[in-house]
Coordinates of C-alpha atoms in Angstrom, one line a residue:
M1 CA -9.7 -37.2 -12.9
P2 CA -5.9 -37.1 -12.3
A3 CA -4.1 -40.5 -11.9
E4 CA -2.6 -39.4 -8.6
F5 CA -6.0 -38.5 -7.1
H6 CA -6.5 -40.0 -3.6
F7 CA -7.5 -39.1 -0.1
L8 CA -5.1 -38.6 2.8
R9 CA -7.7 -39.5 5.5
P10 CA -10.3 -41.7 3.8
E11 CA -11.5 -43.0 7.2
W12 CA -13.6 -39.9 7.5
F13 CA -16.0 -41.4 4.9
F14 CA -17.2 -43.7 7.7
A15 CA -19.0 -40.7 9.1
L16 CA -21.3 -40.4 6.0
P17 CA -24.0 -42.7 7.4
L18 CA -24.5 -40.4 10.3
I19 CA -26.6 -38.2 8.0
L20 CA -29.3 -40.8 8.3
L21 CA -29.5 -39.9 12.0
I22 CA -28.8 -36.1 11.8
W23 CA -31.3 -35.3 9.1
P24 CA -34.4 -36.8 10.8
L25 CA -33.4 -35.2 14.1
A26 CA -33.1 -31.8 12.4
R27 CA -36.4 -32.3 10.7
L28 CA -38.0 -33.2 14.0
A29 CA -36.5 -30.2 15.7
I30 CA -38.0 -27.8 13.2
Q31 CA -41.4 -29.3 12.9
S32 CA -41.9 -30.2 16.5
A33 CA -43.0 -28.0 19.5
T34 CA -42.2 -24.4 20.2
S35 CA -41.5 -23.3 23.7
W36 CA -45.3 -22.9 24.4
E37 CA -45.9 -26.5 23.3
R38 CA -43.3 -27.7 25.8
A39 CA -44.9 -25.7 28.7
I40 CA -48.7 -26.1 28.0
D41 CA -50.8 -29.2 27.7
P42 CA -51.6 -29.9 24.0
R43 CA -55.4 -30.1 24.7
L44 CA -55.4 -26.5 26.1
L45 CA -52.9 -25.2 23.6
A46 CA -55.3 -25.7 20.7
H47 CA -57.6 -23.1 22.3
L48 CA -54.8 -20.6 23.1
L49 CA -52.8 -20.5 19.8
D50 CA -54.0 -19.4 16.4
R51 CA -52.9 -22.2 14.2
A52 CA -54.2 -20.4 11.1
S53 CA -51.7 -17.5 11.5
A54 CA -48.7 -19.8 12.1
R55 CA -46.4 -20.0 9.1
P56 CA -44.8 -23.2 8.1
S57 CA -41.0 -23.5 8.6
K58 CA -38.9 -22.5 5.6
A59 CA -35.9 -24.3 6.8
P60 CA -34.3 -26.0 3.7
L61 CA -33.7 -29.4 5.1
W62 CA -32.6 -30.7 1.8
L63 CA -29.4 -28.7 2.2
I64 CA -28.2 -30.9 5.1
P65 CA -27.1 -34.0 3.1
P66 CA -25.0 -32.1 0.5
A67 CA -23.5 -29.9 3.2
W68 CA -22.6 -32.9 5.2
L69 CA -21.0 -34.6 2.2
L70 CA -18.9 -31.5 1.4
A71 CA -17.7 -31.3 5.0
I72 CA -16.7 -35.0 5.1
T73 CA -15.0 -34.8 1.8
A74 CA -13.0 -31.8 2.9
L75 CA -11.9 -33.6 6.1
A76 CA -10.9 -36.7 4.0
G77 CA -8.1 -34.6 2.4
P78 CA -8.5 -34.8 -1.4
V79 CA -5.1 -34.4 -3.1
W80 CA -3.7 -35.0 -6.6
Q81 CA -0.5 -33.0 -6.8
Q82 CA 2.7 -32.6 -4.9
L83 CA 4.8 -29.6 -4.1
P84 CA 8.5 -29.7 -3.2
Q85 CA 9.3 -28.5 0.3
P86 CA 12.8 -27.9 1.7
V87 CA 13.6 -29.7 4.9
Q88 CA 15.9 -29.0 7.8
E89 CA 17.5 -31.5 10.2
K90 CA 19.1 -31.1 13.5
Q91 CA 22.9 -30.8 13.2
D92 CA 23.8 -33.5 15.8
A93 CA 26.9 -35.2 14.5
L94 CA 28.0 -38.2 16.6
V95 CA 31.1 -40.4 15.8
I96 CA 31.3 -43.7 17.8
L97 CA 34.8 -45.1 18.5
L98 CA 34.5 -48.9 19.2
D99 CA 37.5 -50.6 20.7
L100 CA 38.3 -53.9 18.9
S101 CA 41.4 -54.9 20.8
L102 CA 41.7 -58.5 22.1
S103 CA 40.8 -57.3 25.6
M104 CA 37.2 -56.8 24.4
L105 CA 36.9 -60.6 24.3
A106 CA 37.2 -60.9 28.0
T107 CA 34.2 -62.8 29.5
D108 CA 33.7 -60.8 32.8
V109 CA 30.6 -59.4 31.0
Q110 CA 28.6 -62.2 29.5
P111 CA 29.0 -63.5 26.9
N112 CA 32.0 -61.1 26.4
R113 CA 32.7 -57.4 26.4
L114 CA 32.5 -57.1 22.6
T115 CA 29.1 -58.7 22.3
A116 CA 27.7 -56.5 25.1
A117 CA 29.2 -53.4 23.3
R118 CA 27.6 -54.4 20.0
R119 CA 24.2 -54.8 21.7
K120 CA 24.6 -51.4 23.4
L121 CA 25.6 -49.9 20.1
R122 CA 22.5 -51.3 18.5
D123 CA 20.3 -49.8 21.2
L124 CA 22.0 -46.4 20.7
L125 CA 21.4 -46.4 16.9
E126 CA 17.7 -47.4 17.3
T127 CA 17.1 -44.4 19.6
R128 CA 18.7 -41.8 17.3
E129 CA 15.9 -40.2 15.3
E130 CA 17.8 -37.1 14.1
G131 CA 21.3 -36.1 13.3
V132 CA 24.1 -38.1 11.6
T133 CA 26.2 -40.9 12.9
G134 CA 29.6 -42.4 12.0
L135 CA 31.4 -45.5 13.3
I136 CA 35.2 -46.0 13.7
V137 CA 36.8 -49.2 15.0
Y138 CA 40.3 -49.1 16.4
A139 CA 43.0 -51.4 17.8
G140 CA 46.6 -50.7 16.9
D141 CA 45.3 -48.3 14.2
P142 CA 41.8 -46.9 13.4
H143 CA 39.6 -47.6 10.5
T144 CA 36.3 -46.1 9.3
V145 CA 33.3 -48.5 9.1
S146 CA 30.8 -45.8 8.2
P147 CA 31.2 -42.1 7.6
L148 CA 28.6 -39.6 8.9
S149 CA 25.2 -40.6 7.6
D150 CA 21.6 -40.3 8.6
D151 CA 21.0 -44.0 7.8
A152 CA 21.6 -45.8 11.0
N153 CA 20.6 -49.1 9.5
T154 CA 23.8 -49.2 7.5
I155 CA 25.8 -49.4 10.7
V156 CA 23.4 -51.9 12.3
N157 CA 23.9 -54.3 9.4
M158 CA 27.7 -54.1 9.9
L159 CA 27.7 -54.9 13.6
P160 CA 27.9 -58.7 13.3
A161 CA 31.1 -58.4 11.3
L162 CA 33.0 -56.4 13.9
D163 CA 35.5 -58.6 15.6
P164 CA 39.2 -58.2 16.7
S165 CA 40.1 -60.7 13.9
I166 CA 39.4 -58.1 11.2
M167 CA 41.9 -55.6 12.6
P168 CA 45.3 -55.8 10.9
V169 CA 47.3 -54.2 13.7
P170 CA 46.9 -55.4 17.3
G171 CA 46.8 -53.0 20.3
S172 CA 44.6 -50.2 21.6
R173 CA 45.6 -46.7 20.5
L174 CA 42.8 -44.1 20.9
A175 CA 44.6 -41.0 19.8
P176 CA 44.7 -41.9 16.0
A177 CA 41.0 -42.8 16.2
I178 CA 40.1 -39.4 17.6
S179 CA 42.1 -37.7 14.8
L180 CA 40.2 -39.8 12.3
A181 CA 36.9 -38.8 13.9
S182 CA 37.9 -35.1 13.5
A183 CA 38.5 -35.8 9.8
L184 CA 35.0 -37.4 9.5
F185 CA 33.5 -34.2 11.0
R186 CA 35.3 -32.0 8.5
G187 CA 34.4 -34.3 5.6
G188 CA 30.7 -34.4 6.6
G189 CA 30.5 -30.6 6.9
A190 CA 29.6 -30.7 10.6
Q191 CA 30.5 -27.6 12.5
T192 CA 30.0 -29.2 15.9
G193 CA 30.0 -32.8 16.9
R194 CA 30.4 -35.3 19.7
I195 CA 32.6 -38.4 20.1
L196 CA 31.6 -41.5 22.1
V197 CA 34.3 -44.0 23.0
M198 CA 33.3 -47.5 23.9
T199 CA 36.3 -49.2 25.5
D200 CA 37.7 -50.9 28.6
E201 CA 41.0 -48.9 28.8
I202 CA 42.8 -45.8 27.5
R203 CA 46.5 -46.3 27.4
D204 CA 47.6 -43.2 25.4
V205 CA 45.7 -40.7 27.6
V206 CA 48.1 -37.8 26.9
D207 CA 48.1 -38.2 23.1
A208 CA 44.3 -38.8 23.1
A209 CA 43.7 -35.6 25.0
A210 CA 45.9 -33.6 22.6
A211 CA 44.0 -35.0 19.6
T212 CA 40.5 -33.9 20.7
G213 CA 40.4 -30.8 18.5
G214 CA 37.8 -29.2 20.7
H215 CA 35.3 -31.9 20.4
A216 CA 33.5 -33.2 23.5
I217 CA 34.5 -36.8 24.1
S218 CA 32.4 -39.1 26.3
V219 CA 33.4 -42.6 27.4
L220 CA 31.3 -45.7 28.0
G221 CA 33.4 -48.1 30.2
I222 CA 32.9 -51.8 29.4
G223 CA 34.0 -54.5 31.9
T224 CA 34.4 -55.1 35.6
A225 CA 37.0 -54.4 38.2
T226 CA 37.8 -58.1 38.7
G227 CA 38.3 -58.7 35.0
A228 CA 38.5 -62.1 33.2
P229 CA 40.9 -64.0 30.9
I230 CA 40.9 -63.5 27.1
P231 CA 39.9 -66.8 25.4
L232 CA 41.5 -67.6 22.1
A233 CA 41.3 -70.6 19.7
E234 CA 44.6 -72.0 21.1
G235 CA 43.8 -71.2 24.8
Y236 CA 43.9 -68.1 27.0
L237 CA 46.0 -65.1 26.0
K238 CA 49.4 -64.9 27.8
D239 CA 52.1 -62.2 27.8
N240 CA 55.7 -62.6 26.8
Q241 CA 56.5 -64.1 30.2
G242 CA 53.8 -66.7 29.9
V243 CA 51.5 -65.1 32.4
M244 CA 47.8 -65.1 31.7
V245 CA 46.5 -61.7 30.8
I246 CA 43.4 -60.6 32.8
P247 CA 42.3 -57.1 31.7
T248 CA 40.3 -55.1 34.2
L249 CA 38.2 -51.9 34.1
D250 CA 39.7 -49.0 36.0
P251 CA 37.2 -46.1 35.9
S252 CA 39.5 -43.5 37.5
P253 CA 41.7 -42.7 34.5
L254 CA 38.7 -42.7 32.2
R255 CA 36.9 -40.1 34.4
R256 CA 40.0 -37.9 34.4
F257 CA 40.2 -38.1 30.7
V258 CA 36.6 -37.0 30.1
D259 CA 36.9 -34.2 32.6
D260 CA 39.8 -32.8 30.6
T261 CA 37.9 -33.1 27.3
G262 CA 34.5 -31.7 28.5
G263 CA 32.7 -35.0 28.1
R264 CA 31.0 -37.5 30.4
F265 CA 31.7 -41.0 31.7
A266 CA 29.5 -43.9 32.5
T267 CA 29.9 -47.6 33.0
M268 CA 27.7 -49.9 30.9
T269 CA 24.4 -50.9 32.5
L270 CA 21.7 -53.3 31.4
G271 CA 19.2 -50.5 30.9
D272 CA 19.4 -47.3 29.0
A273 CA 20.5 -45.1 31.9
D274 CA 24.1 -45.0 30.6
L275 CA 23.1 -43.9 27.1
D276 CA 20.6 -41.4 28.4
Y277 CA 23.3 -39.8 30.5
L278 CA 26.1 -39.8 27.9
L279 CA 23.8 -38.5 25.0
A280 CA 21.8 -36.0 27.0
P281 CA 20.8 -33.0 24.8
N282 CA 23.4 -30.3 24.4
D283 CA 22.1 -26.7 24.3
V284 CA 24.5 -25.7 21.5
I285 CA 23.7 -28.8 19.4
D286 CA 19.9 -28.7 20.2
D287 CA 19.6 -25.3 18.6
S288 CA 21.7 -26.0 15.5
F289 CA 19.9 -26.9 12.3
R290 CA 21.1 -27.1 8.7
D291 CA 19.3 -27.3 5.3
I292 CA 19.3 -30.7 3.6
N293 CA 20.3 -30.6 0.0
R294 CA 17.1 -32.3 -1.1
D295 CA 13.4 -31.6 -1.1
F296 CA 10.5 -33.8 0.0
D297 CA 7.3 -33.8 -1.9
V298 CA 4.3 -32.8 0.1
W299 CA 0.7 -33.4 -1.0
L300 CA -1.2 -30.2 -1.6
E301 CA -4.6 -30.6 0.1
E302 CA -7.6 -29.2 -1.8
G303 CA -10.1 -29.8 1.0
P304 CA -10.1 -26.1 2.2
W305 CA -11.7 -25.1 -1.1
L306 CA -14.7 -27.3 -0.3
V307 CA -15.0 -25.5 3.1
L308 CA -15.8 -22.3 1.3
L309 CA -18.9 -24.0 -0.1
V310 CA -20.0 -25.1 3.4
L311 CA -19.5 -21.6 5.0
P312 CA -22.8 -20.1 3.6
L313 CA -24.8 -23.0 5.0
A314 CA -23.0 -22.7 8.3
A315 CA -23.8 -18.9 8.5
L316 CA -27.5 -19.9 8.6
A317 CA -26.9 -21.2 12.1
F318 CA -27.1 -17.7 13.4
R319 CA -30.7 -17.4 12.4
R320 CA -33.3 -18.0 15.0
G321 CA -34.5 -21.6 15.0
W322 CA -31.6 -22.7 12.9
V323 CA -29.2 -23.6 15.7
W324 CA -29.2 -27.2 14.4
C325 CA -27.2 -26.1 11.4
A326 CA -24.2 -25.8 13.8
V327 CA -24.0 -29.6 13.5
L328 CA -22.4 -29.0 10.1
L329 CA -19.4 -27.4 11.9
L330 CA -18.9 -30.4 14.1
P331 CA -16.8 -32.5 11.7
L332 CA -14.7 -29.4 10.8
A333 CA -13.9 -28.9 14.5
L334 CA -12.7 -32.5 14.7
A335 CA -10.2 -32.1 11.8
P336 CA -6.8 -33.6 12.8
Q337 CA -3.6 -31.7 12.7
P338 CA -1.5 -32.2 9.4
A339 CA 1.4 -33.7 11.3
S340 CA -0.9 -36.5 12.6
A341 CA -2.8 -37.3 9.4
F342 CA -3.4 -41.0 8.9
E343 CA -2.8 -42.4 5.4
W344 CA -4.8 -45.5 4.5
A345 CA -2.8 -46.5 1.5
D346 CA -4.2 -50.0 1.2
L347 CA -7.6 -48.6 0.0
W348 CA -6.2 -45.9 -2.2
Q349 CA -3.5 -47.4 -4.4
R350 CA -2.5 -46.8 -8.0
A351 CA -3.3 -49.3 -10.7
D352 CA 0.2 -50.7 -10.9
Q353 CA 0.3 -51.3 -7.1
R354 CA -3.0 -53.1 -7.2
G355 CA -1.9 -55.1 -10.2
A356 CA 1.4 -56.1 -8.4
E357 CA -0.6 -57.4 -5.4
Q358 CA -2.9 -59.4 -7.7
L359 CA 0.1 -60.8 -9.6
A360 CA 1.7 -61.8 -6.3
A361 CA -1.5 -63.5 -5.2
G362 CA -1.5 -65.6 -8.4
D363 CA -4.4 -63.9 -10.2
A364 CA -2.5 -63.1 -13.4
E365 CA -5.6 -62.4 -15.5
A366 CA -6.9 -59.8 -13.2
A367 CA -3.4 -58.2 -12.8
A368 CA -3.1 -57.9 -16.6
A369 CA -6.4 -56.0 -16.7
T370 CA -5.3 -53.7 -13.9
F371 CA -1.7 -52.8 -14.8
D372 CA -1.1 -49.4 -16.5
D373 CA 2.6 -50.1 -17.1
P374 CA 3.0 -51.9 -20.4
D375 CA 5.9 -54.1 -19.3
W376 CA 4.1 -55.3 -16.2
R377 CA 0.9 -55.8 -18.2
A378 CA 2.8 -58.0 -20.7
A379 CA 4.4 -60.0 -17.9
A380 CA 1.0 -60.6 -16.4
R381 CA -0.4 -61.8 -19.7
Y382 CA 2.6 -64.1 -20.1
R383 CA 1.9 -65.7 -16.7
A384 CA -1.8 -65.9 -17.6
G385 CA -0.9 -68.0 -20.7
D386 CA -1.9 -65.3 -23.2
F387 CA 1.4 -65.6 -25.1
E388 CA 0.1 -64.1 -28.3
T389 CA -0.8 -60.7 -26.7
A390 CA 2.3 -60.9 -24.4
A391 CA 4.6 -61.3 -27.3
G392 CA 3.2 -58.2 -29.1
E393 CA 3.4 -56.1 -25.9
F394 CA 7.0 -57.2 -25.2
A395 CA 8.1 -56.4 -28.7
R396 CA 6.7 -52.9 -28.5
A397 CA 9.3 -52.1 -25.9
D398 CA 12.0 -52.3 -28.5
T399 CA 14.7 -53.2 -26.0
A400 CA 16.9 -56.1 -25.5
T401 CA 14.8 -57.4 -22.6
G402 CA 11.6 -56.8 -24.5
H403 CA 12.8 -58.8 -27.5
Y404 CA 14.0 -61.6 -25.3
N405 CA 10.7 -61.9 -23.5
S406 CA 8.9 -61.7 -26.8
G407 CA 11.0 -64.5 -28.1
N408 CA 10.1 -66.7 -25.1
A409 CA 6.4 -66.0 -25.7
L410 CA 6.7 -66.8 -29.4
A411 CA 8.5 -70.0 -28.6
R412 CA 5.7 -71.0 -26.2
L413 CA 3.3 -70.5 -29.1
G414 CA 5.4 -72.7 -31.4
K415 CA 6.3 -69.8 -33.7
L416 CA 10.0 -70.8 -33.8
D417 CA 11.0 -68.7 -36.8
E418 CA 9.6 -65.6 -35.2
A419 CA 11.2 -66.5 -31.9
L420 CA 14.5 -66.9 -33.6
T421 CA 14.2 -63.4 -35.1
A422 CA 13.4 -62.0 -31.6
Y423 CA 16.4 -63.6 -30.1
D424 CA 18.6 -62.3 -32.9
A425 CA 17.3 -58.8 -32.1
T426 CA 18.2 -59.2 -28.5
L427 CA 21.7 -60.3 -29.3
A428 CA 22.1 -57.4 -31.7
A429 CA 21.3 -55.0 -29.0
E430 CA 23.1 -56.8 -26.2
P431 CA 25.7 -59.4 -27.5
E432 CA 26.5 -60.6 -24.0
H433 CA 22.9 -61.7 -23.2
E434 CA 23.7 -65.4 -22.4
D435 CA 20.1 -66.5 -21.8
S436 CA 19.0 -65.2 -25.2
R437 CA 22.0 -67.0 -26.8
F438 CA 21.1 -70.3 -25.2
N439 CA 17.4 -70.0 -26.1
R440 CA 18.3 -69.1 -29.7
D441 CA 20.6 -72.1 -30.1
L442 CA 17.8 -74.4 -28.7
V443 CA 15.2 -72.9 -31.1
A444 CA 17.6 -73.2 -34.1
Q445 CA 18.1 -76.9 -33.2
L446 CA 14.4 -77.5 -33.1
L447 CA 14.0 -75.9 -36.6
N448 CA 16.8 -78.2 -38.0
Q449 CA 15.1 -81.2 -36.6
Q450 CA 11.8 -80.2 -38.2
Q451 CA 13.5 -79.8 -41.6
Q452 CA 15.2 -83.2 -41.3
Q453 CA 12.0 -84.9 -40.4
Q454 CA 10.2 -83.5 -43.5
N455 CA 12.7 -84.9 -46.0
P456 CA 12.1 -88.6 -45.5
S457 CA 8.4 -88.2 -46.3
D458 CA 9.3 -86.9 -49.8
G459 CA 11.5 -89.9 -50.4
G460 CA 8.7 -92.3 -49.4
D461 CA 6.5 -91.2 -52.3
N462 CA 9.3 -92.2 -54.8
Q463 CA 9.5 -95.7 -53.5
Q464 CA 6.2 -96.7 -55.3
Q465 CA 7.9 -96.2 -58.7
Q466 CA 10.7 -98.8 -58.2
T467 CA 10.9 -102.5 -58.5
Q468 CA 9.9 -104.9 -55.8
D469 CA 13.5 -105.7 -54.7
Q470 CA 14.6 -102.0 -54.9
Q471 CA 11.4 -101.0 -53.1
Q472 CA 12.0 -103.4 -50.2
G473 CA 15.7 -102.3 -49.9
E474 CA 14.9 -98.6 -50.0
Q475 CA 12.1 -99.0 -47.5
N476 CA 14.5 -100.7 -45.1
S477 CA 17.1 -97.9 -45.7
G478 CA 14.5 -95.2 -45.2
E479 CA 13.3 -96.7 -42.0
S480 CA 16.9 -97.0 -40.8
E481 CA 17.5 -93.3 -41.4
Q482 CA 14.2 -92.4 -39.7
G483 CA 15.2 -94.5 -36.7
E484 CA 18.5 -92.6 -36.5
Q485 CA 16.7 -89.3 -36.5
Q486 CA 14.3 -90.5 -33.8
N487 CA 17.2 -91.8 -31.6
A488 CA 18.9 -88.4 -31.9
G489 CA 15.8 -86.9 -30.3
S490 CA 16.3 -89.3 -27.3
D491 CA 12.6 -89.5 -26.5
A492 CA 10.9 -92.7 -25.3
V493 CA 7.7 -91.9 -27.1
Q494 CA 9.5 -91.4 -30.4
D495 CA 11.3 -94.8 -29.9
G496 CA 7.9 -96.5 -29.6
E497 CA 6.7 -94.7 -32.7
Q498 CA 9.9 -95.8 -34.5
G499 CA 9.3 -99.4 -33.6
G500 CA 5.7 -99.2 -34.9
Q501 CA 6.8 -97.7 -38.2
E502 CA 9.5 -100.4 -38.7
Q503 CA 6.9 -103.1 -38.0
Q504 CA 4.5 -101.6 -40.5
A505 CA 7.2 -101.1 -43.1
A506 CA 8.3 -104.8 -42.7
E507 CA 4.7 -106.0 -43.1
H508 CA 4.3 -103.8 -46.2
A509 CA 7.5 -105.1 -47.7
G510 CA 6.6 -108.7 -47.0
G511 CA 3.2 -108.3 -48.7
E512 CA 5.0 -106.9 -51.8
Q513 CA 7.5 -109.8 -51.9
E514 CA 4.6 -112.3 -52.1
Q515 CA 3.1 -110.5 -55.1
H516 CA 6.4 -110.6 -57.2
A517 CA 4.9 -107.7 -59.3
S518 CA 6.8 -105.0 -61.3
P519 CA 6.1 -101.3 -60.7
E520 CA 3.9 -101.2 -63.9
S521 CA 1.7 -104.1 -62.6
L522 CA 0.6 -102.3 -59.3
D523 CA -3.2 -102.4 -59.2
A524 CA -5.5 -99.9 -57.6
G525 CA -5.5 -101.7 -54.2
E526 CA -1.7 -101.5 -53.9
E527 CA -1.7 -97.8 -54.8
E528 CA -4.4 -97.1 -52.2
Q529 CA -2.4 -99.1 -49.6
A530 CA 0.8 -97.2 -50.4
Q531 CA -1.0 -93.8 -50.1
Q532 CA -2.5 -94.8 -46.8
A533 CA 1.0 -95.8 -45.4
S534 CA 2.4 -92.5 -46.6
A535 CA -0.3 -90.6 -44.9
E536 CA 0.2 -92.5 -41.6
T537 CA 3.9 -91.8 -41.8
A538 CA 3.3 -88.1 -42.3
E539 CA 0.9 -88.0 -39.4
Q540 CA 3.4 -89.7 -37.1
Q541 CA 6.1 -87.3 -38.1
E542 CA 3.8 -84.4 -37.4
T543 CA 3.1 -85.8 -33.9
E544 CA 6.8 -86.3 -33.3
T545 CA 7.5 -82.7 -34.3
E546 CA 4.8 -81.4 -31.8
G547 CA 6.2 -83.6 -29.1
E548 CA 9.7 -82.3 -29.6
Q549 CA 8.5 -78.7 -29.5
Q550 CA 6.7 -79.3 -26.3
A551 CA 9.8 -81.0 -24.8
A552 CA 12.0 -78.1 -25.9
L553 CA 9.7 -75.6 -24.4
A554 CA 9.7 -77.6 -21.2
Q555 CA 13.4 -77.6 -21.4
L556 CA 13.4 -73.8 -21.5
D557 CA 11.7 -73.7 -18.1
S558 CA 13.8 -76.5 -16.7
E559 CA 17.0 -74.8 -17.7
E560 CA 16.0 -71.7 -15.7
A561 CA 15.2 -73.9 -12.7
E562 CA 18.5 -75.7 -13.0
A563 CA 20.5 -72.4 -13.3
E564 CA 18.8 -71.1 -10.1
Q565 CA 19.5 -74.3 -8.2
A566 CA 23.2 -74.2 -9.4
L567 CA 23.4 -70.7 -8.1
R568 CA 22.1 -71.7 -4.7
Q569 CA 24.6 -74.5 -4.5
W570 CA 27.4 -72.3 -5.5
L571 CA 26.4 -69.7 -2.8
Q572 CA 26.4 -72.5 -0.2
R573 CA 30.0 -73.2 -1.0
V574 CA 31.0 -69.6 -0.3
P575 CA 32.6 -69.4 3.2
D576 CA 30.5 -67.7 5.8
D577 CA 32.9 -64.8 6.6
P578 CA 30.9 -61.6 7.1
G579 CA 34.0 -59.7 8.2
G580 CA 36.1 -60.7 5.2
L581 CA 35.4 -57.5 3.2
L582 CA 36.2 -55.3 6.1
R583 CA 39.3 -57.3 6.9
A584 CA 40.6 -56.9 3.4
K585 CA 39.8 -53.2 3.4
F586 CA 41.5 -52.5 6.7
R587 CA 44.6 -54.5 5.7
R588 CA 45.0 -52.5 2.5
K589 CA 44.6 -49.2 4.4
S590 CA 47.2 -50.2 6.9
A591 CA 49.6 -51.1 4.1
E592 CA 49.1 -47.7 2.6
R593 CA 49.9 -46.1 6.0
N594 CA 53.1 -48.1 6.4
Q595 CA 54.3 -47.1 2.9
S596 CA 53.6 -43.5 3.6
G597 CA 55.4 -43.6 7.0
R598 CA 52.2 -42.8 9.0
A599 CA 52.2 -46.1 11.0
G600 CA 51.9 -45.7 14.7
Q601 CA 54.2 -46.9 17.5
P602 CA 54.0 -50.6 18.5
D603 CA 51.6 -51.4 21.3
A604 CA 50.7 -54.4 23.5
A605 CA 48.9 -57.1 21.6
W606 CA 45.7 -56.8 23.7

């Protein structure tokens, strides 16, 4: 069975139990009374009809269950392959021009005009299901926030950053913004398009009307006739004479402007009446479509082939007494249209999708058994604690990431030499892999500590062949070296073991001082005692090595947690300035215009 096999409408299988009701009813309908039996009393009918000449029904009732199963399976929509299908979209290009002059901070519309405009713009983008949309903000000069795109969410995500503070040139000049909108239409390949201006005033009416380029321009007026002051950080905005600036909304010049450009005008309302009027369908745009330069894969339904198997059984419905067979056509008559097909993806998922859900739920063992993708399967086995299998599957990837993950799994197993080799392979493929370099240095340090701890045990055996005074001195020296190694590990458990070893060595040296015997006079009891002390020392060193390995492995995990915490702390220190990127972009663009001599005429600051 193909891996992509699934059903588009699996909810139809809930109708399968209905066969338990349909089959007995059909059987009863065939075996029960004829028209005479319904009209004549059964006691009299026995004397009127010749039961011996009556033939038993030959209706094949056993065909009902398989026919019902075929019909339900066809309705469920079995699919396992996709076919590319070209797509068209409505060619409705809309460029929105948002005024970001200081007058948009007036508070006659609560909380201010700009906030209300952003909310209205969000509502507009949420209602656009087809076509492409672009956004331009303007003050003293215009700047593109988003070119023509069918992804309205891109513009929605940028709305909080739109503020007059990001505009490098103060003022309110609409004509350059209209020219930039025309350039967006040409760059996006749109033959026709509409422009929507969201502003409270148009000062350069003549220049703006001359820059339309044949595009219909509609205006959404924002503000009130009474107006309100413009609050700033240092107080309310004032003109050069020290008079407080109170911008108002005058609809008359805005109406004359849209009449000359073939657009519409509306003042902003709390509902959607303003947008419904401004963006009413246009007959020219409504009939304009264009091919999209991409194909969408459509599942090819195989259910109709199953219907061919049901048709011979359905044809029997035309025989006398077989009208009940028409029930087989009932589910086919209820088949939904392809455009409204429901897809129950939760019950028909691929193995990797099911494994991802199991892994997210914490069931790593079940996820490892479910995954088909080898990388995901190895990651699940690592989380499940099966480091041996995970290391092998990671290594088979033969990539820098695969060798790095394999090294981590080998380190968790205590195979430090093999882990070191895996980290070296990662650095050979990707020399800038900092995590692999750090883990490699840590594993190499552990290996050096193991080698240093094994050397003192060899020197302890030679101490038995020296004199009593030399033996005592070398034992004290050996214990001192061992203590230095243990202090380098900086582990409390190792310090305790060091103290116990020193005490045992002191007692052993004291016992030898009392005997005053030469190395040749050691009896069997002393040799046995020395061997026992050497064995205990080796066992303690092995315990210390295992403890250091576990501590190092724990340090690998703690280092990752510390790095993540450091990153979060660093991000918290980053200033919360969502408009910083746009501000820098607009400032650079304005500087380029000034250098090329394309800067506009000075305008009022608001």
